[in-house]
Amino acid sequence: MSLKYAMLGFVDMQPMSGYDLKTLFNGSVSYFWAATHSQIYRTLNKMHEEGLVDVEVIIQEDLPNRKVYHITENGKVSLVKWVKSDVELSPIKNRILVQLSWADCLETDEIISLLDQYLIILKNRLTIYHHRMAHKEIFDQGRSEREIILWKGTLQNGILTYEAEARWAEELKAELEAYERKKLE
Amino acid sequence: MSLKYAMLGFVDMQPMSGYDLKTLFNGSVSYFWAATHSQIYRTLNKMHEEGLVDVEVIIQEDLPNRKVYHITENGKVSLVKWVKSDVELSPIKNRILVQLSWADCLETDEIISLLDQYLIILKNRLTIYHHRMAHKEIFDQGRSEREIILWKGTLQNGILTYEAEARWAEELKAELEAYERKKLE
DNA sequence: AGATGCATGTAAATCGTTACATGATTCA
DNA sequence: TGAATCATGTAACGATTTACATGCATCT
């Protein structure tokens, strides 16, 4: 459901093709919503059927045709309505929590190595996000000062989320190490 | 994929029925993985086909029959292998981030009211988790001191995640309020 | 009488991923 | 020559949600 409106918001900013959306969802937006191109093309068709967007086919020489989508009046109304709609908490689905729940069959150092793997992934992700936050051009598309505050806020959410995860992993590692030391006494 | 192993871990602790699993997934485990009973029954069938579990049908008078699932040797091996397998970062899919991205069409106080809604939901969730962490009976099922450390760790993850979200929402609220004050000058 | 709990499932729809498929251009 | 970019899509599968469906017992 959110994907449809994430896409509609971009089309509202500027008419664009499925390919453009795919590029956005692989890049700068991937920290708050991910989507494959299959999903994007199917969702665009559905949005067209629902009258949220119009299509303009642009014939290009030497390159494949582009189908450029434009938001309709209907689409604008529907977007504003959705943005105002109730906030929901998406369920946590975190694979490492399931792994840790049943990890008592592993050696403590194997468990710690799972946490280390997780920390590496988190730190890589954080580097990317910090980099993005520092590069102010990304926010140039913003249509108002307030919109830029909101966009920086969403990026900041990703940073704080992963920083919290990393602190948690370090804490749990420390606890497991303390447990091992205690056992050796 | 994780659901299967989340369920298998419970069946490994103690043979149980689909209904028992459903109760767990609606209650104490919901902070790390959610599942409906439809999904649970179908996943149990698949696990049986794959030879991860055996079924024992218990005929009860006055109550519907129970199908109690037991882990097989095969299932145990498969569970350990999965627990050792690579850690992955699940993609963030957070509806409020999409809403905020396109919220420039709202009044600032409407945006703040979205954040307030979010804060209420987060605080309710945190109350439940803190409560659960304080009630030590929940951890009585743990098969070792280390397993209890791991279980508390997973619950702590939920607490830290939502605390970070709440701090983020407060911060963004403050920024929006500062923006409004600046505009009035 | 109606809600809740026990206990099972199926059906339909949506959401999401991976693989398959094409075809030209550009760069190394 | 082979990989990458531009640009579109379909097919198959898997994951997840929601609604439909039954039926007895107990509690209010």
Short mmCIF file of N, CA, C and O in Angstrom, two decimals, chain B residues 22-149:
data_model
loop_
_atom_site.label_atom_id
_atom_site.label_comp_id
_atom_site.label_asym_id
_atom_site.label_seq_id
_atom_site.Cartn_x
_atom_site.Cartn_y
_atom_site.Cartn_z
N LYS B 22 0.20 -20.22 17.28
CA LYS B 22 -0.58 -19.01 17.02
C LYS B 22 -0.62 -18.12 18.25
O LYS B 22 -0.43 -16.90 18.16
N THR B 23 -0.87 -18.74 19.40
CA THR B 23 -0.94 -17.98 20.66
C THR B 23 0.40 -17.30 20.95
O THR B 23 0.44 -16.12 21.32
N LEU B 24 1.50 -18.04 20.74
CA LEU B 24 2.82 -17.44 20.94
C LEU B 24 3.05 -16.26 20.00
O LEU B 24 3.52 -15.20 20.41
N PHE B 25 2.69 -16.44 18.73
CA PHE B 25 2.96 -15.39 17.75
C PHE B 25 2.03 -14.18 17.90
O PHE B 25 2.33 -13.12 17.39
N ASN B 26 0.93 -14.36 18.58
CA ASN B 26 0.08 -13.20 18.90
C ASN B 26 0.56 -12.51 20.16
O ASN B 26 0.16 -11.39 20.43
N GLY B 27 1.33 -13.22 20.96
CA GLY B 27 1.68 -12.69 22.27
C GLY B 27 3.15 -12.40 22.41
O GLY B 27 3.67 -11.47 21.77
N SER B 28 3.82 -13.20 23.18
CA SER B 28 5.17 -12.87 23.65
C SER B 28 6.20 -12.73 22.54
O SER B 28 7.24 -12.12 22.74
N VAL B 29 5.95 -13.29 21.36
CA VAL B 29 6.98 -13.25 20.33
C VAL B 29 6.71 -12.16 19.30
O VAL B 29 7.53 -11.90 18.43
N SER B 30 5.57 -11.54 19.42
CA SER B 30 5.14 -10.62 18.36
C SER B 30 6.13 -9.48 18.16
O SER B 30 6.10 -8.82 17.14
N TYR B 31 7.03 -9.27 19.12
CA TYR B 31 7.95 -8.15 18.92
C TYR B 31 9.08 -8.49 17.97
O TYR B 31 9.79 -7.62 17.53
N PHE B 32 9.26 -9.78 17.66
CA PHE B 32 10.31 -10.04 16.68
C PHE B 32 9.85 -10.74 15.42
O PHE B 32 10.55 -10.73 14.42
N TRP B 33 8.66 -11.30 15.44
CA TRP B 33 8.10 -11.84 14.20
C TRP B 33 6.59 -11.98 14.37
O TRP B 33 6.13 -12.46 15.39
N ALA B 34 5.85 -11.58 13.38
CA ALA B 34 4.40 -11.69 13.45
C ALA B 34 3.92 -12.75 12.46
O ALA B 34 4.54 -12.97 11.42
N ALA B 35 2.84 -13.42 12.79
CA ALA B 35 2.26 -14.39 11.86
C ALA B 35 0.80 -14.62 12.22
O ALA B 35 0.43 -14.63 13.38
N THR B 36 -0.01 -14.81 11.19
CA THR B 36 -1.41 -15.14 11.41
C THR B 36 -1.57 -16.66 11.45
O THR B 36 -0.67 -17.39 11.04
N HIS B 37 -2.74 -17.10 11.91
CA HIS B 37 -2.90 -18.55 12.03
C HIS B 37 -2.95 -19.24 10.67
O HIS B 37 -2.49 -20.37 10.53
N SER B 38 -3.46 -18.55 9.65
CA SER B 38 -3.45 -19.12 8.29
C SER B 38 -2.04 -19.51 7.89
O SER B 38 -1.78 -20.60 7.39
N GLN B 39 -1.16 -18.56 8.11
CA GLN B 39 0.23 -18.77 7.72
C GLN B 39 0.87 -19.89 8.52
O GLN B 39 1.63 -20.70 7.98
N ILE B 40 0.52 -19.94 9.80
CA ILE B 40 1.10 -20.95 10.67
C ILE B 40 0.67 -22.36 10.25
O ILE B 40 1.50 -23.26 10.13
N TYR B 41 -0.61 -22.53 9.97
CA TYR B 41 -1.08 -23.87 9.58
C TYR B 41 -0.46 -24.30 8.26
O TYR B 41 -0.08 -25.46 8.09
N ARG B 42 -0.37 -23.37 7.33
CA ARG B 42 0.22 -23.76 6.04
C ARG B 42 1.71 -24.05 6.16
O ARG B 42 2.23 -24.96 5.53
N THR B 43 2.38 -23.25 6.99
CA THR B 43 3.82 -23.48 7.17
C THR B 43 4.07 -24.81 7.88
O THR B 43 5.01 -25.53 7.55
N LEU B 44 3.19 -25.17 8.82
CA LEU B 44 3.32 -26.47 9.49
C LEU B 44 3.19 -27.61 8.49
O LEU B 44 3.96 -28.59 8.53
N ASN B 45 2.23 -27.50 7.58
CA ASN B 45 2.08 -28.52 6.55
C ASN B 45 3.34 -28.66 5.70
O ASN B 45 3.79 -29.76 5.41
N LYS B 46 3.90 -27.50 5.35
CA LYS B 46 5.12 -27.52 4.53
C LYS B 46 6.28 -28.14 5.30
O LYS B 46 7.07 -28.91 4.75
N MET B 47 6.37 -27.79 6.59
CA MET B 47 7.44 -28.34 7.42
C MET B 47 7.30 -29.85 7.54
O MET B 47 8.30 -30.58 7.57
N HIS B 48 6.05 -30.33 7.58
CA HIS B 48 5.81 -31.76 7.66
C HIS B 48 6.23 -32.45 6.37
O HIS B 48 6.92 -33.48 6.39
N GLU B 49 5.85 -31.83 5.24
CA GLU B 49 6.25 -32.38 3.93
C GLU B 49 7.77 -32.46 3.81
O GLU B 49 8.30 -33.39 3.21
N GLU B 50 8.45 -31.45 4.37
CA GLU B 50 9.91 -31.41 4.27
C GLU B 50 10.59 -32.31 5.30
O GLU B 50 11.81 -32.37 5.38
N GLY B 51 9.77 -32.93 6.14
CA GLY B 51 10.33 -33.86 7.12
C GLY B 51 11.00 -33.19 8.31
O GLY B 51 11.79 -33.80 9.02
N LEU B 52 10.68 -31.92 8.55
CA LEU B 52 11.27 -31.23 9.69
C LEU B 52 10.52 -31.55 10.99
O LEU B 52 11.08 -31.42 12.08
N VAL B 53 9.25 -31.93 10.84
CA VAL B 53 8.42 -32.25 12.02
C VAL B 53 7.58 -33.51 11.77
O VAL B 53 7.29 -33.85 10.62
N ASP B 54 7.24 -34.20 12.85
CA ASP B 54 6.27 -35.30 12.83
C ASP B 54 4.98 -34.82 13.46
O ASP B 54 5.00 -33.89 14.28
N VAL B 55 3.86 -35.47 13.12
CA VAL B 55 2.58 -35.06 13.70
C VAL B 55 2.02 -36.19 14.56
O VAL B 55 2.09 -37.36 14.19
N GLU B 56 1.46 -35.79 15.68
CA GLU B 56 0.77 -36.73 16.55
C GLU B 56 -0.63 -36.16 16.75
O GLU B 56 -0.77 -35.01 17.19
N VAL B 57 -1.65 -36.95 16.41
CA VAL B 57 -3.02 -36.44 16.56
C VAL B 57 -3.56 -36.89 17.91
O VAL B 57 -3.56 -38.08 18.23
N ILE B 58 -3.99 -35.94 18.69
CA ILE B 58 -4.52 -36.24 20.02
C ILE B 58 -6.01 -35.99 20.01
O ILE B 58 -6.47 -34.87 19.76
N ILE B 59 -6.77 -37.07 20.22
CA ILE B 59 -8.23 -36.96 20.21
C ILE B 59 -8.68 -36.55 21.61
O ILE B 59 -8.35 -37.17 22.60
N GLN B 60 -9.40 -35.46 21.63
CA GLN B 60 -9.88 -34.95 22.92
C GLN B 60 -11.40 -35.06 22.97
O GLN B 60 -12.07 -34.77 21.99
N GLU B 61 -11.93 -35.45 24.08
CA GLU B 61 -13.38 -35.44 24.24
C GLU B 61 -13.82 -34.01 24.53
O GLU B 61 -13.13 -33.28 25.23
N ASP B 62 -14.94 -33.63 23.99
CA ASP B 62 -15.53 -32.32 24.26
C ASP B 62 -14.74 -31.15 23.67
O ASP B 62 -15.18 -30.02 23.75
N LEU B 63 -13.54 -31.42 23.15
CA LEU B 63 -12.77 -30.35 22.51
C LEU B 63 -12.29 -30.86 21.15
O LEU B 63 -12.13 -32.06 20.96
N PRO B 64 -12.04 -29.97 20.21
CA PRO B 64 -11.54 -30.41 18.90
C PRO B 64 -10.21 -31.16 19.06
O PRO B 64 -9.47 -30.92 20.01
N ASN B 65 -9.93 -32.03 18.11
CA ASN B 65 -8.65 -32.74 18.12
C ASN B 65 -7.48 -31.76 18.07
O ASN B 65 -7.60 -30.69 17.48
N ARG B 66 -6.38 -32.18 18.65
CA ARG B 66 -5.15 -31.39 18.56
C ARG B 66 -4.15 -32.14 17.70
O ARG B 66 -4.00 -33.36 17.82
N LYS B 67 -3.46 -31.41 16.84
CA LYS B 67 -2.37 -32.02 16.08
C LYS B 67 -1.09 -31.49 16.69
O LYS B 67 -0.75 -30.32 16.52
N VAL B 68 -0.39 -32.35 17.40
CA VAL B 68 0.81 -31.90 18.08
C VAL B 68 2.03 -32.23 17.22
O VAL B 68 2.20 -33.37 16.78
N TYR B 69 2.84 -31.22 16.96
CA TYR B 69 4.01 -31.39 16.10
C TYR B 69 5.25 -31.59 16.95
O TYR B 69 5.46 -30.90 17.95
N HIS B 70 6.09 -32.56 16.52
CA HIS B 70 7.36 -32.86 17.18
C HIS B 70 8.48 -32.63 16.19
O HIS B 70 8.34 -32.95 15.01
N ILE B 71 9.60 -32.11 16.65
CA ILE B 71 10.73 -31.92 15.75
C ILE B 71 11.37 -33.27 15.44
O ILE B 71 11.41 -34.15 16.29
N THR B 72 11.85 -33.44 14.21
CA THR B 72 12.56 -34.67 13.82
C THR B 72 14.07 -34.43 13.91
O THR B 72 14.51 -33.28 14.07
N GLU B 73 14.86 -35.47 13.79
CA GLU B 73 16.33 -35.34 13.79
C GLU B 73 16.74 -34.40 12.67
O GLU B 73 17.56 -33.50 12.84
N ASN B 74 16.17 -34.66 11.51
CA ASN B 74 16.33 -33.82 10.34
C ASN B 74 16.03 -32.35 10.64
O ASN B 74 16.77 -31.44 10.24
N GLY B 75 14.95 -32.13 11.35
CA GLY B 75 14.55 -30.78 11.73
C GLY B 75 15.58 -30.12 12.62
O GLY B 75 15.90 -28.93 12.45
N LYS B 76 16.14 -30.89 13.56
CA LYS B 76 17.13 -30.33 14.47
C LYS B 76 18.38 -29.89 13.72
O LYS B 76 18.91 -28.81 13.95
N VAL B 77 18.82 -30.76 12.79
CA VAL B 77 20.02 -30.46 12.00
C VAL B 77 19.78 -29.19 11.18
O VAL B 77 20.60 -28.28 11.13
N SER B 78 18.60 -29.14 10.56
CA SER B 78 18.25 -28.01 9.71
C SER B 78 18.17 -26.70 10.50
O SER B 78 18.58 -25.65 10.02
N LEU B 79 17.67 -26.80 11.73
CA LEU B 79 17.56 -25.60 12.58
C LEU B 79 18.95 -25.06 12.93
O LEU B 79 19.21 -23.85 12.79
N VAL B 80 19.85 -25.94 13.36
CA VAL B 80 21.20 -25.50 13.74
C VAL B 80 21.89 -24.87 12.53
O VAL B 80 22.52 -23.82 12.64
N LYS B 81 21.72 -25.49 11.37
CA LYS B 81 22.36 -24.98 10.16
C LYS B 81 21.85 -23.56 9.84
O LYS B 81 22.62 -22.67 9.50
N TRP B 82 20.54 -23.38 9.97
CA TRP B 82 19.96 -22.07 9.67
C TRP B 82 20.45 -21.01 10.65
O TRP B 82 20.74 -19.88 10.28
N VAL B 83 20.51 -21.39 11.93
CA VAL B 83 20.93 -20.43 12.96
C VAL B 83 22.35 -19.93 12.70
O VAL B 83 22.65 -18.76 12.92
N LYS B 84 23.19 -20.82 12.15
CA LYS B 84 24.58 -20.45 11.85
C LYS B 84 24.70 -19.64 10.56
O LYS B 84 25.76 -19.09 10.27
N SER B 85 23.64 -19.60 9.77
CA SER B 85 23.75 -19.02 8.43
C SER B 85 23.86 -17.50 8.48
O SER B 85 23.67 -16.88 9.52
N ASP B 86 24.17 -16.92 7.33
CA ASP B 86 24.51 -15.50 7.26
C ASP B 86 23.43 -14.57 7.79
O ASP B 86 22.24 -14.77 7.56
N VAL B 87 23.91 -13.55 8.44
CA VAL B 87 23.04 -12.48 8.93
C VAL B 87 22.66 -11.58 7.76
O VAL B 87 23.47 -11.35 6.86
N GLU B 88 21.43 -11.13 7.75
CA GLU B 88 20.98 -10.20 6.71
C GLU B 88 20.27 -9.01 7.35
O GLU B 88 19.65 -9.16 8.38
N LEU B 89 20.35 -7.88 6.67
CA LEU B 89 19.64 -6.70 7.15
C LEU B 89 18.28 -6.66 6.44
O LEU B 89 18.23 -6.55 5.22
N SER B 90 17.21 -6.76 7.19
CA SER B 90 15.91 -6.68 6.53
C SER B 90 15.65 -5.23 6.15
O SER B 90 15.99 -4.31 6.89
N PRO B 91 15.06 -5.00 4.98
CA PRO B 91 14.82 -3.64 4.54
C PRO B 91 13.84 -2.93 5.47
O PRO B 91 12.88 -3.51 5.94
N ILE B 92 14.13 -1.65 5.72
CA ILE B 92 13.21 -0.82 6.50
C ILE B 92 11.98 -0.55 5.65
O ILE B 92 12.10 -0.15 4.50
N LYS B 93 10.81 -0.79 6.19
CA LYS B 93 9.59 -0.39 5.48
C LYS B 93 8.72 0.30 6.51
O LYS B 93 7.98 -0.33 7.24
N ASN B 94 8.87 1.60 6.55
CA ASN B 94 8.24 2.36 7.61
C ASN B 94 7.29 3.36 6.99
O ASN B 94 7.69 4.35 6.39
N ARG B 95 6.01 3.08 7.16
CA ARG B 95 4.97 3.88 6.53
C ARG B 95 5.07 5.36 6.85
O ARG B 95 4.87 6.22 5.99
N ILE B 96 5.38 5.68 8.11
CA ILE B 96 5.39 7.10 8.50
C ILE B 96 6.48 7.87 7.75
O ILE B 96 6.32 9.07 7.49
N LEU B 97 7.55 7.19 7.34
CA LEU B 97 8.60 7.88 6.59
C LEU B 97 8.10 8.28 5.20
O LEU B 97 8.45 9.34 4.69
N VAL B 98 7.27 7.44 4.61
CA VAL B 98 6.68 7.79 3.31
C VAL B 98 5.69 8.94 3.50
O VAL B 98 5.69 9.91 2.74
N GLN B 99 4.89 8.82 4.55
CA GLN B 99 3.92 9.89 4.82
C GLN B 99 4.62 11.24 5.00
O GLN B 99 4.23 12.25 4.41
N LEU B 100 5.69 11.25 5.79
CA LEU B 100 6.40 12.50 6.04
C LEU B 100 7.07 13.04 4.79
O LEU B 100 7.13 14.25 4.57
N SER B 101 7.55 12.14 3.95
CA SER B 101 8.23 12.57 2.72
C SER B 101 7.33 13.43 1.85
O SER B 101 7.79 14.33 1.17
N TRP B 102 6.03 13.12 1.86
CA TRP B 102 5.09 13.85 1.00
C TRP B 102 4.13 14.72 1.81
O TRP B 102 3.07 15.09 1.34
N ALA B 103 4.52 15.04 3.04
CA ALA B 103 3.62 15.74 3.95
C ALA B 103 3.70 17.26 3.81
O ALA B 103 3.05 17.98 4.57
N ASP B 104 4.47 17.76 2.83
CA ASP B 104 4.59 19.20 2.69
C ASP B 104 3.27 19.86 2.28
O ASP B 104 3.12 21.07 2.37
N CYS B 105 2.31 19.02 1.85
CA CYS B 105 0.99 19.56 1.50
C CYS B 105 0.11 19.78 2.73
O CYS B 105 -1.00 20.31 2.62
N LEU B 106 0.59 19.37 3.91
CA LEU B 106 -0.20 19.56 5.13
C LEU B 106 0.26 20.81 5.89
O LEU B 106 1.35 21.33 5.66
N GLU B 107 -0.59 21.26 6.81
CA GLU B 107 -0.19 22.30 7.75
C GLU B 107 0.82 21.71 8.73
O GLU B 107 0.76 20.51 9.02
N THR B 108 1.70 22.56 9.27
CA THR B 108 2.70 22.05 10.21
C THR B 108 2.05 21.35 11.40
O THR B 108 2.54 20.32 11.86
N ASP B 109 0.94 21.89 11.88
CA ASP B 109 0.33 21.22 13.04
C ASP B 109 -0.28 19.87 12.68
O ASP B 109 -0.37 18.99 13.54
N GLU B 110 -0.66 19.69 11.42
CA GLU B 110 -1.13 18.36 11.00
C GLU B 110 0.04 17.37 10.98
O GLU B 110 -0.13 16.20 11.34
N ILE B 111 1.21 17.84 10.55
CA ILE B 111 2.39 16.97 10.53
C ILE B 111 2.75 16.59 11.96
O ILE B 111 3.03 15.43 12.27
N ILE B 112 2.72 17.59 12.83
CA ILE B 112 3.04 17.33 14.24
C ILE B 112 2.04 16.35 14.84
O ILE B 112 2.41 15.49 15.64
N SER B 113 0.81 16.45 14.40
CA SER B 113 -0.18 15.51 14.94
C SER B 113 0.08 14.08 14.48
O SER B 113 -0.17 13.12 15.21
N LEU B 114 0.63 13.92 13.26
CA LEU B 114 1.06 12.58 12.83
C LEU B 114 2.16 12.04 13.75
O LEU B 114 2.13 10.89 14.18
N LEU B 115 3.13 12.92 14.05
CA LEU B 115 4.22 12.50 14.94
C LEU B 115 3.71 12.18 16.34
O LEU B 115 4.19 11.25 16.98
N ASP B 116 2.72 12.95 16.80
CA ASP B 116 2.14 12.68 18.12
C ASP B 116 1.44 11.33 18.16
O ASP B 116 1.57 10.58 19.13
N GLN B 117 0.70 11.05 17.09
CA GLN B 117 0.07 9.72 16.97
C GLN B 117 1.11 8.62 17.09
O GLN B 117 0.92 7.62 17.78
N TYR B 118 2.20 8.82 16.36
CA TYR B 118 3.28 7.83 16.34
C TYR B 118 3.85 7.65 17.74
O TYR B 118 4.08 6.53 18.20
N LEU B 119 4.06 8.77 18.44
CA LEU B 119 4.63 8.72 19.79
C LEU B 119 3.72 7.95 20.75
O LEU B 119 4.20 7.18 21.59
N ILE B 120 2.43 8.13 20.60
CA ILE B 120 1.50 7.40 21.48
C ILE B 120 1.62 5.89 21.25
O ILE B 120 1.73 5.11 22.19
N ILE B 121 1.64 5.50 19.97
CA ILE B 121 1.76 4.08 19.65
C ILE B 121 3.06 3.51 20.19
O ILE B 121 3.11 2.43 20.78
N LEU B 122 4.15 4.28 20.01
CA LEU B 122 5.46 3.81 20.48
C LEU B 122 5.48 3.65 22.00
O LEU B 122 6.00 2.67 22.52
N LYS B 123 4.89 4.62 22.68
CA LYS B 123 4.93 4.55 24.15
C LYS B 123 4.10 3.40 24.68
O LYS B 123 4.49 2.74 25.64
N ASN B 124 2.96 3.12 24.03
CA ASN B 124 2.18 1.95 24.43
C ASN B 124 2.99 0.67 24.27
O ASN B 124 3.01 -0.19 25.15
N ARG B 125 3.65 0.58 23.13
CA ARG B 125 4.43 -0.60 22.85
C ARG B 125 5.56 -0.76 23.86
O ARG B 125 5.83 -1.85 24.37
N LEU B 126 6.19 0.37 24.20
CA LEU B 126 7.31 0.33 25.15
C LEU B 126 6.84 -0.10 26.54
O LEU B 126 7.55 -0.83 27.23
N THR B 127 5.66 0.34 26.93
CA THR B 127 5.12 -0.06 28.23
C THR B 127 5.00 -1.58 28.30
O THR B 127 5.41 -2.21 29.28
N ILE B 128 4.47 -2.18 27.23
CA ILE B 128 4.31 -3.63 27.19
C ILE B 128 5.67 -4.33 27.30
O ILE B 128 5.84 -5.27 28.07
N TYR B 129 6.63 -3.83 26.56
CA TYR B 129 7.95 -4.48 26.54
C TYR B 129 8.66 -4.36 27.89
O TYR B 129 9.27 -5.31 28.35
N HIS B 130 8.58 -3.18 28.49
CA HIS B 130 9.21 -3.00 29.80
C HIS B 130 8.58 -3.92 30.83
O HIS B 130 9.27 -4.52 31.65
N HIS B 131 7.29 -4.03 30.74
CA HIS B 131 6.54 -4.91 31.62
C HIS B 131 7.01 -6.35 31.48
O HIS B 131 7.25 -7.05 32.45
N ARG B 132 7.18 -6.73 30.22
CA ARG B 132 7.58 -8.10 29.93
C ARG B 132 8.99 -8.37 30.44
O ARG B 132 9.29 -9.43 30.97
N MET B 133 9.85 -7.37 30.28
CA MET B 133 11.23 -7.52 30.73
C MET B 133 11.28 -7.65 32.25
O MET B 133 12.10 -8.39 32.79
N ALA B 134 10.37 -6.97 32.94
CA ALA B 134 10.36 -7.00 34.41
C ALA B 134 9.80 -8.33 34.93
O ALA B 134 10.18 -8.77 36.03
N HIS B 135 8.95 -8.98 34.16
CA HIS B 135 8.34 -10.22 34.62
C HIS B 135 9.21 -11.42 34.30
O HIS B 135 9.19 -11.95 33.21
N LYS B 136 9.94 -11.82 35.29
CA LYS B 136 11.00 -12.80 35.06
C LYS B 136 10.47 -14.20 34.74
O LYS B 136 11.19 -15.03 34.17
N GLU B 137 9.21 -14.48 35.04
CA GLU B 137 8.65 -15.82 34.74
C GLU B 137 8.73 -16.14 33.25
O GLU B 137 8.84 -17.30 32.86
N ILE B 138 8.63 -15.09 32.44
CA ILE B 138 8.66 -15.29 31.00
C ILE B 138 9.92 -16.01 30.56
O ILE B 138 9.93 -16.77 29.60
N PHE B 139 11.00 -15.79 31.33
CA PHE B 139 12.28 -16.37 30.93
C PHE B 139 12.53 -17.73 31.58
O PHE B 139 13.58 -18.32 31.39
N ASP B 140 11.53 -18.23 32.32
CA ASP B 140 11.69 -19.51 33.04
C ASP B 140 11.90 -20.70 32.11
O ASP B 140 12.51 -21.69 32.49
N GLN B 141 11.33 -20.57 30.91
CA GLN B 141 11.45 -21.68 29.95
C GLN B 141 12.87 -21.85 29.42
O GLN B 141 13.19 -22.87 28.82
N GLY B 142 13.70 -20.87 29.61
CA GLY B 142 15.06 -20.90 29.07
C GLY B 142 15.82 -22.14 29.51
O GLY B 142 15.75 -22.54 30.67
N ARG B 143 16.55 -22.75 28.57
CA ARG B 143 17.20 -24.04 28.86
C ARG B 143 18.60 -23.87 29.43
O ARG B 143 19.27 -24.83 29.77
N SER B 144 19.07 -22.63 29.51
CA SER B 144 20.39 -22.37 30.09
C SER B 144 20.47 -20.89 30.43
O SER B 144 19.68 -20.09 29.94
N GLU B 145 21.44 -20.56 31.25
CA GLU B 145 21.65 -19.16 31.62
C GLU B 145 21.91 -18.33 30.37
O GLU B 145 21.39 -17.23 30.20
N ARG B 146 22.68 -18.93 29.44
CA ARG B 146 23.02 -18.21 28.22
C ARG B 146 21.80 -17.98 27.34
O ARG B 146 21.63 -16.93 26.72
N GLU B 147 20.91 -18.97 27.29
CA GLU B 147 19.70 -18.80 26.48
C GLU B 147 18.85 -17.63 27.02
O GLU B 147 18.27 -16.86 26.23
N ILE B 148 18.84 -17.48 28.34
CA ILE B 148 18.08 -16.38 28.93
C ILE B 148 18.71 -15.03 28.55
O ILE B 148 18.01 -14.07 28.24
N ILE B 149 20.05 -15.00 28.54
CA ILE B 149 20.74 -13.78 28.08
C ILE B 149 20.31 -13.44 26.66
O ILE B 149 19.98 -12.30 26.33
#
